[in-house]
Short mmCIF file of C-alpha atoms in Angstrom, two decimals:
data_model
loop_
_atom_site.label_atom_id
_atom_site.label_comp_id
_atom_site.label_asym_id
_atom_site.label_seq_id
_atom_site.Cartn_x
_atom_site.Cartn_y
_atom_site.Cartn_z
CA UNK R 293 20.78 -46.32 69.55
CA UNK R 294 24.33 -45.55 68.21
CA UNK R 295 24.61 -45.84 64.34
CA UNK R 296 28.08 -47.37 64.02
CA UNK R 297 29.46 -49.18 61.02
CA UNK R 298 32.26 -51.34 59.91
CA UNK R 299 34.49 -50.64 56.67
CA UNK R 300 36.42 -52.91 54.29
CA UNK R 301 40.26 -51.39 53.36
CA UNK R 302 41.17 -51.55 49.89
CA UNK R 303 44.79 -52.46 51.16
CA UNK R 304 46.42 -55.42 52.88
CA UNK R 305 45.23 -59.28 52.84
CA UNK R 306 41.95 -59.68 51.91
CA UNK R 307 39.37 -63.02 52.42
CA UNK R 308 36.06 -63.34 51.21
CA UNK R 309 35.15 -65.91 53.76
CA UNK R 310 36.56 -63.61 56.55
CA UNK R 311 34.57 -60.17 55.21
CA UNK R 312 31.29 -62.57 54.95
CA UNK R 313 31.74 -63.56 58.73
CA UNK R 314 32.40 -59.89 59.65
CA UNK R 315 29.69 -58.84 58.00
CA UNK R 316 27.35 -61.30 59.05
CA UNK R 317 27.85 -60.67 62.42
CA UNK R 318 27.49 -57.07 61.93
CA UNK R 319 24.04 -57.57 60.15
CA UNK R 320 22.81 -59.80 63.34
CA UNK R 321 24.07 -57.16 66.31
CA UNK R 322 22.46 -54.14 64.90
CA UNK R 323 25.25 -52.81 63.32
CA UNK R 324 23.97 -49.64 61.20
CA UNK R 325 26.01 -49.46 58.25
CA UNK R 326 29.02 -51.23 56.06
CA UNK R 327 31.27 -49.23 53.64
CA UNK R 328 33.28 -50.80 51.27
CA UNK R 329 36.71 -48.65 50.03
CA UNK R 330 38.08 -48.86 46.37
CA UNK R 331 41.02 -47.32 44.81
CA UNK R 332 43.90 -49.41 42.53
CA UNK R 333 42.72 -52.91 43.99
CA UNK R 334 39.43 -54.94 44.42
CA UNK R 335 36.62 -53.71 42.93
CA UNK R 336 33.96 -52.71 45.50
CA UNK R 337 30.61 -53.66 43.78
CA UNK R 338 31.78 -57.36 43.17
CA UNK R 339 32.68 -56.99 47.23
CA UNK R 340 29.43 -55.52 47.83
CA UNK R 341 27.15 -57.39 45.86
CA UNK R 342 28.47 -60.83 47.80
CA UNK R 343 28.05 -59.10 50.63
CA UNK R 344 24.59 -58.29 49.75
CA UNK R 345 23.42 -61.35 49.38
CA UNK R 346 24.85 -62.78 52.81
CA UNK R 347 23.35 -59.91 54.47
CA UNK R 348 19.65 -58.87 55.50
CA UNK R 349 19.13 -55.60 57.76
CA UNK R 350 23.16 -54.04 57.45
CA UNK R 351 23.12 -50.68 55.00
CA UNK R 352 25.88 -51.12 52.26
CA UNK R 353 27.70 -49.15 50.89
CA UNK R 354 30.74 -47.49 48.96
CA UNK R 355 33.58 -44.68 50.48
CA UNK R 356 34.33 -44.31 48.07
CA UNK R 357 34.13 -44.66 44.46
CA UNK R 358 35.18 -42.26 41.81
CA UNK R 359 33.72 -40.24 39.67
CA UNK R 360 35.79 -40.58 36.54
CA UNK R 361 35.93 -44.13 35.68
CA UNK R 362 32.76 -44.93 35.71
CA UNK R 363 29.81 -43.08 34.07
CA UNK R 364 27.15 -42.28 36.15
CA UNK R 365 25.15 -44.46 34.13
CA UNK R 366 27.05 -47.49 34.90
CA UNK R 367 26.46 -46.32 38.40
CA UNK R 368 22.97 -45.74 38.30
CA UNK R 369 22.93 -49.58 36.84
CA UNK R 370 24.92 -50.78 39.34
CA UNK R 371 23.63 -49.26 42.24
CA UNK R 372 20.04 -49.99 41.40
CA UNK R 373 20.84 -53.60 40.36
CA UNK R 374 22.54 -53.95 44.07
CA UNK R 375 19.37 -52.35 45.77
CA UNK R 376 17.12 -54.63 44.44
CA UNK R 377 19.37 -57.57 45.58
CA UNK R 378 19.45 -55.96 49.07
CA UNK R 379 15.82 -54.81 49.33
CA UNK R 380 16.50 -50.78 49.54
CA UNK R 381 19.99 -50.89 51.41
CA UNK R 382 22.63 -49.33 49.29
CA UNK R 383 23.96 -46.14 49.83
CA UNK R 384 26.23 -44.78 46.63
CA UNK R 385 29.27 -43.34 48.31
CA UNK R 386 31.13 -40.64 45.20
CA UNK R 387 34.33 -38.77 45.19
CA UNK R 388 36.77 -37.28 42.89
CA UNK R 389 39.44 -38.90 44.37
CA UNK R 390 43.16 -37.22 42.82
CA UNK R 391 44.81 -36.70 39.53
CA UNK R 392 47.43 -39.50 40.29
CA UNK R 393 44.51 -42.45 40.22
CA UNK R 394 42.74 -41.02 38.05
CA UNK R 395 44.85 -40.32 35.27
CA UNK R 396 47.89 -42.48 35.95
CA UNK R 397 46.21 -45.45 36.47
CA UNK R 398 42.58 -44.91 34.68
CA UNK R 399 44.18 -42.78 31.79
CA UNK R 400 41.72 -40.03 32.35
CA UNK R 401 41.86 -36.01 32.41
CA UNK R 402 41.25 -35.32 35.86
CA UNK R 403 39.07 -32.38 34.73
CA UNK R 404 36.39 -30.44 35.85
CA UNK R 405 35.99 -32.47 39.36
CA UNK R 406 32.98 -30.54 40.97
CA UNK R 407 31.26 -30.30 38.06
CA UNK R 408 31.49 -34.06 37.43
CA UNK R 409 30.21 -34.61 40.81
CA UNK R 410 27.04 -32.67 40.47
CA UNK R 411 26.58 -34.06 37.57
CA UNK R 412 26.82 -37.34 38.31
CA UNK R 413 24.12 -36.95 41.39
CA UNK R 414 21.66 -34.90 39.17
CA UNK R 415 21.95 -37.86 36.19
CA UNK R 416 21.93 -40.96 38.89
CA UNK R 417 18.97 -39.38 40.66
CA UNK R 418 17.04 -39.08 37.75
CA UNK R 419 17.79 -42.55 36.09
CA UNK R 420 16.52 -43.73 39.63
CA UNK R 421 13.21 -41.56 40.07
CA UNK R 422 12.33 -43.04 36.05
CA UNK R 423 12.50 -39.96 34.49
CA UNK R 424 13.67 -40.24 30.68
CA UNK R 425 17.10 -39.40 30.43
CA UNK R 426 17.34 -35.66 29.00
CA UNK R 427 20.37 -33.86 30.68
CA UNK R 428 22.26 -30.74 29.02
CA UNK R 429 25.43 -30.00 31.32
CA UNK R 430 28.94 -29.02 31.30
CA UNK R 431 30.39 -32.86 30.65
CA UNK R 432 27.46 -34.60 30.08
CA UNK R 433 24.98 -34.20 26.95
CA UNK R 434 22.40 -36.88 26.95
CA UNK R 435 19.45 -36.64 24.35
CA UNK R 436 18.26 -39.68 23.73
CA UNK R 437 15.29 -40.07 27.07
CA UNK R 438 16.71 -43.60 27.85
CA UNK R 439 15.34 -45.28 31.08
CA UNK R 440 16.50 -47.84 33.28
CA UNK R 441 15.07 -51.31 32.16
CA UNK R 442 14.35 -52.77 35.56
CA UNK R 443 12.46 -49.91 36.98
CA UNK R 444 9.55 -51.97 38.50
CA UNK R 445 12.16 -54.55 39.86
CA UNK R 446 13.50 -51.55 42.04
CA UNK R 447 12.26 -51.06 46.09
CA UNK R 448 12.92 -47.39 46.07
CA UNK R 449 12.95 -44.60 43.42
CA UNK R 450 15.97 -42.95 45.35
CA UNK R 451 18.82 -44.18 46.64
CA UNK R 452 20.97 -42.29 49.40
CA UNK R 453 24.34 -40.39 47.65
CA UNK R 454 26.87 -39.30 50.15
CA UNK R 455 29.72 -37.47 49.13
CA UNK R 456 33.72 -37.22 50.30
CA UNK R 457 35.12 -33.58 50.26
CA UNK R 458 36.99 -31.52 51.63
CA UNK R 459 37.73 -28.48 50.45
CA UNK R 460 35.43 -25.51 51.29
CA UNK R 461 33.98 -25.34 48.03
CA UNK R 462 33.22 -28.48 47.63
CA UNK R 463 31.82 -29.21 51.03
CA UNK R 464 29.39 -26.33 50.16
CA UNK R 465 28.55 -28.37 47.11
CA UNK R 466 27.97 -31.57 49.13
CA UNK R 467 25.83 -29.67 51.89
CA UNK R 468 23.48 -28.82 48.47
CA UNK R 469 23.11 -31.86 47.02
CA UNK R 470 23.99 -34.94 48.79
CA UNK R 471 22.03 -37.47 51.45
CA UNK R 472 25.59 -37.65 53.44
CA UNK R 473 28.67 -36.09 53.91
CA UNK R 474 32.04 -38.14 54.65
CA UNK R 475 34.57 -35.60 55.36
CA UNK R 476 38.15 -36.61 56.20
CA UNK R 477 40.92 -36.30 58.64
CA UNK R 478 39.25 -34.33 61.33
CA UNK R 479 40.79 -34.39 64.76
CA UNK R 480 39.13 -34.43 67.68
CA UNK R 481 39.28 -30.72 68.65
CA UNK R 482 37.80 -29.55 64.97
CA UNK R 483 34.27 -32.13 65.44
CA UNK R 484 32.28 -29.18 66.72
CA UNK R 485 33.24 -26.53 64.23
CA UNK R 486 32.98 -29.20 61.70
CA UNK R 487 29.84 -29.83 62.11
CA UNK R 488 28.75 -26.36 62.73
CA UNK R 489 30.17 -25.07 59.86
CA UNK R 490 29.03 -27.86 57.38
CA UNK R 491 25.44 -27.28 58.92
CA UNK R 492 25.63 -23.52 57.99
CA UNK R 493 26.25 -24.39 54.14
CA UNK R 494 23.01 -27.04 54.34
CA UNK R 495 20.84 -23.59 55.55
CA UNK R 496 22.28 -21.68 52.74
CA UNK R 497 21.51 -23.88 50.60
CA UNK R 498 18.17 -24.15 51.66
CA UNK R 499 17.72 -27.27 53.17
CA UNK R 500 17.44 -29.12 56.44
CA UNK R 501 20.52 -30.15 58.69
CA UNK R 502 18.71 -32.69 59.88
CA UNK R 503 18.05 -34.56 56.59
CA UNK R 504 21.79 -35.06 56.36
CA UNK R 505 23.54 -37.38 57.29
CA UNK R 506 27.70 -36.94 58.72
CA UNK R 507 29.81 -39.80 58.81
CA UNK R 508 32.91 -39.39 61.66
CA UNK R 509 35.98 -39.40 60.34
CA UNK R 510 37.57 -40.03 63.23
CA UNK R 511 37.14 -43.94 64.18
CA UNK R 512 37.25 -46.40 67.30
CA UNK R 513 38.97 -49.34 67.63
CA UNK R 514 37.93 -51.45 70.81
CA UNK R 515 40.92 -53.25 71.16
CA UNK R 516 42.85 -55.27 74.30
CA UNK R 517 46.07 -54.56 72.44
CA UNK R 518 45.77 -50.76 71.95
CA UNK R 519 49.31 -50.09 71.37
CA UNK R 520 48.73 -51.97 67.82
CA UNK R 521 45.97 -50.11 66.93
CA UNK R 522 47.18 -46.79 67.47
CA UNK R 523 50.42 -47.61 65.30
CA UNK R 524 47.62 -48.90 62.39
CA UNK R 525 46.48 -45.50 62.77
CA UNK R 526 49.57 -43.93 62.58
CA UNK R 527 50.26 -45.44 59.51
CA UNK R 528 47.27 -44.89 57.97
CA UNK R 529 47.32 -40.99 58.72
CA UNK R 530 50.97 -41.12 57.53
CA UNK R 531 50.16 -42.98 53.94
CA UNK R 532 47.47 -40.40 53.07
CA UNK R 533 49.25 -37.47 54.18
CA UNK R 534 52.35 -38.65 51.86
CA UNK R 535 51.28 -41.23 49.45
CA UNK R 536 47.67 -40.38 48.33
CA UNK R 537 48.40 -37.14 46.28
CA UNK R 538 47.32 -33.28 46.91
CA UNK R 539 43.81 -33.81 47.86
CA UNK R 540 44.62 -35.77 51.26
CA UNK R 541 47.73 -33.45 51.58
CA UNK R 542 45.96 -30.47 51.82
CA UNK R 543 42.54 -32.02 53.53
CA UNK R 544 45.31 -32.23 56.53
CA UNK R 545 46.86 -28.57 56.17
CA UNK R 546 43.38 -27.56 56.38
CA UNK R 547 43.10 -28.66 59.76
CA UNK R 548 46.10 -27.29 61.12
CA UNK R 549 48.11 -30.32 60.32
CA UNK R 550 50.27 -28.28 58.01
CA UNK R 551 53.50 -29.25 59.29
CA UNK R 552 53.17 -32.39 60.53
CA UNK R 553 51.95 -33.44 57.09
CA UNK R 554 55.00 -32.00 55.30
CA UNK R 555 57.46 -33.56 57.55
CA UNK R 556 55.87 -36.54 56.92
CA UNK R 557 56.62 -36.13 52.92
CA UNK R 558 59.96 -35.36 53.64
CA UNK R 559 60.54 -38.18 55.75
CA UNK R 560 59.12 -40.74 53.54
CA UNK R 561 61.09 -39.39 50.83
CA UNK R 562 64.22 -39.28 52.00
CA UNK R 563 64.25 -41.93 54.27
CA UNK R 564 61.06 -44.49 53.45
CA UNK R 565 57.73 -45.28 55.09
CA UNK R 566 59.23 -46.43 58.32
CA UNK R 567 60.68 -42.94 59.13
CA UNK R 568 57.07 -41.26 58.14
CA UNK R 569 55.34 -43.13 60.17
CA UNK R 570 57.44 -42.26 63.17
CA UNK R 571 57.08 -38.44 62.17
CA UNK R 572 53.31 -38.31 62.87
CA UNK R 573 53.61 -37.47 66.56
CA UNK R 574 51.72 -38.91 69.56
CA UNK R 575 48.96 -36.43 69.93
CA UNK R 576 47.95 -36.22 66.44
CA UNK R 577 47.66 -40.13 66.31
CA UNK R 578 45.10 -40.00 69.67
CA UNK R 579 43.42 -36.82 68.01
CA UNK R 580 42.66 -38.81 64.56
CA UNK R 581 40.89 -42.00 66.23
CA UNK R 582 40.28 -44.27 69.73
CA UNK R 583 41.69 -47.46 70.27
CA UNK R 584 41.23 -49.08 74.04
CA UNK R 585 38.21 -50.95 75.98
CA UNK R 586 34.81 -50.78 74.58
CA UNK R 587 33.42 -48.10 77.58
CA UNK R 588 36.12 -45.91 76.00
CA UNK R 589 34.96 -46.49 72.64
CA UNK R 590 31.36 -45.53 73.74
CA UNK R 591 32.80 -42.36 75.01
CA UNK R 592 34.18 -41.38 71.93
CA UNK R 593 31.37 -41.97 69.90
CA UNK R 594 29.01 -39.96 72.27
CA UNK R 595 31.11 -37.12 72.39
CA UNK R 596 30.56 -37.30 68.53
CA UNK R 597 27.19 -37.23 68.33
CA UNK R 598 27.24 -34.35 70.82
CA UNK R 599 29.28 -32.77 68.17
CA UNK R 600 27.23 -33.45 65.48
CA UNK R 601 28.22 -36.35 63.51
CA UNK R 602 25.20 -38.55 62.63
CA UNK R 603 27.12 -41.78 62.20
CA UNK R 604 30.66 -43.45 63.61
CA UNK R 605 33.02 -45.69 62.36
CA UNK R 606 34.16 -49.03 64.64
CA UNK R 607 36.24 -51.40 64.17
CA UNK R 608 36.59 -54.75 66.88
CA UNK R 609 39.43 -56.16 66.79
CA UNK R 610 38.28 -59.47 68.69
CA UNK R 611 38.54 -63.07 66.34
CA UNK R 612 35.35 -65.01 68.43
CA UNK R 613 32.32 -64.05 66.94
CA UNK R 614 29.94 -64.58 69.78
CA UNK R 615 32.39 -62.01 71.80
CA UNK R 616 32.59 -59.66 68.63
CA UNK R 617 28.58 -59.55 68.35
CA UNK R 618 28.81 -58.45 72.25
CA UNK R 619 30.87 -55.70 71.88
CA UNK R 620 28.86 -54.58 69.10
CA UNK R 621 25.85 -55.15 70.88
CA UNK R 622 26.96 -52.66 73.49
CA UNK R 623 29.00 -50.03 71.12
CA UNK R 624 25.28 -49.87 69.52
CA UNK R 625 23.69 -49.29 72.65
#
């Protein structure tokens, strides 16, 4: 069996009704996982917590949240309040995200990113295994032994923490303490030494690849309009290489899309989102994700595993819900 999932964006229309159907359709064809974005918009636990409830197999989970505006406290609460409500099926999704989020629009130093995030999963780890809260770090001094309240109302003394990163660094953090990795903006011709390489930092950190889990970055779209799909992906790349600050920017540069990335800047710049999008060039667009007949979708997430990658993104692009539970029947395998 394939382990695919589904994703909610944090931009364009939104309906509740619509992301309960999608989801609950998911849930009944064996679809693995469901990750819900956040960044200036919707919240994601309100999102997830609905979708929660509707839901009774279907992992959920966050890609991501970030690290600054809540504390990990809040995010122990949260989390564990969400896993109870879904019987053991959260997974807590982290990243820094960028200094333009966080402190133009939460008003916080952006400081000290990698440290916050291994703090965070030491803290949140040991709120969740019970242990009284004791914790002497860099940003966080906590004396006082609290515990979580609702301990014995909780199926599981861990919940899974995957982490988005990118740069080297902190890749080599997430291959030491995370359940997951979600790495970004890979094309198709880096999955292998993706992989390979992120594997490495798990042995030198002393623990085993297989315990890991690696989300694709790269996703499929079955689709009988592929044309549309590709341009959605096209625009996506193009907003993140110019619009979503330094971190994105240079995720891309670091996979030898260097210049395509700054051309997109300059177009969008000078000349607005229409002329970026057009300046992210054919073969990058095919390289960063599928979009065609289901077989073709299959394909691509095969070659992924092959690769590697331990769980793929899908996305069906089909309105009748008896022929969307078919095609994920099939992508699942």
């Amino acid at each position: 069996m394939r382990k695919i999932g589904i994703g909610l964006n944090w931009q364009g229309a939104f309906s509740m009704s619509d992301a309960i159907e999608q989801a609950k359709v998911a849930d009944d064809s064996g679809v693995d996982h469901l990750m819900v974005a956040e960044a200036w918009g919707r919240d994601a636990v309100t999102t997830m917590a609905i979708l929660g409830y509707e839901t009774n197999r279907i992992r959920i989970g966050t890609a991501i949240i970030n690290v600054f505006s809540r504390t990990p406290g809040l995010v122990a609460q949260q989390f564990s309040s969400l896993d109870a409500l879904t019987n053991g099926r959260m997974i807590i999704g982290i990243g820094t995200s960028g200094p333009q989020v966080i402190e133009d629009f939460h008003g916080i130093p952006f400081d000290k990113p990698m440290t916050r995030i291994k703090e965070y999963v030491e803290i949140i780890n040991m709120l969740l295994a019970g242990e009284p809260l004791h914790y002497h770090g860099r940003i966080f001094n906590l004396d006082r032994g609290f515990t979580l309240r609702h301990l014995d109302e909780l199926p599981r003394k861990h919940i899974p923490i995957f982490i988005g990163s990118f740069a080297e660094k902190s890749v080599r953090q997430t291959a030491a303490i995370a359940d997951g990795w979600l790495p970004g903006h890979t094309t198709r011709s880096k999955w292998r030494d993706e992989v390979s390489t992120f594997h490495q930092y798990v042995r030198d950190a002393g623990r085993d690849p297989s315990t890991i889990e690696i989300k694709a970055s790269a996703g499929a779209t079955v689709t009988d309009n592929p044309e549309r799909a590709y341009d959605g992906i096209r625009q996506q790349n193009a907003f993140y290489m110019a619009r979503m600050g330094d971190l994105h920017y240079n995720a891309y540069r670091s996979f030898g899309l260097g210049e395509v990335a700054d051309e997109v800047r300059r177009a969008w710049r000078e000349h607005g989102s229409a002329a970026a999008y057009a300046a992210v060039p054919d073969d990058v667009v095919h390289a960063l994700g599928y979009a065609g007949p289901v077989e073709g979708a299959i394909d691509w997430i095969e070659e992924q595993r092959d690769a590697g990658y331990t769980l793929h993104g899908v996305s069906v692009d089909e309105r009748d819900p008896k022929k969307r539970a078919a095609i994920f029947k099939k992508l699942v395998g």
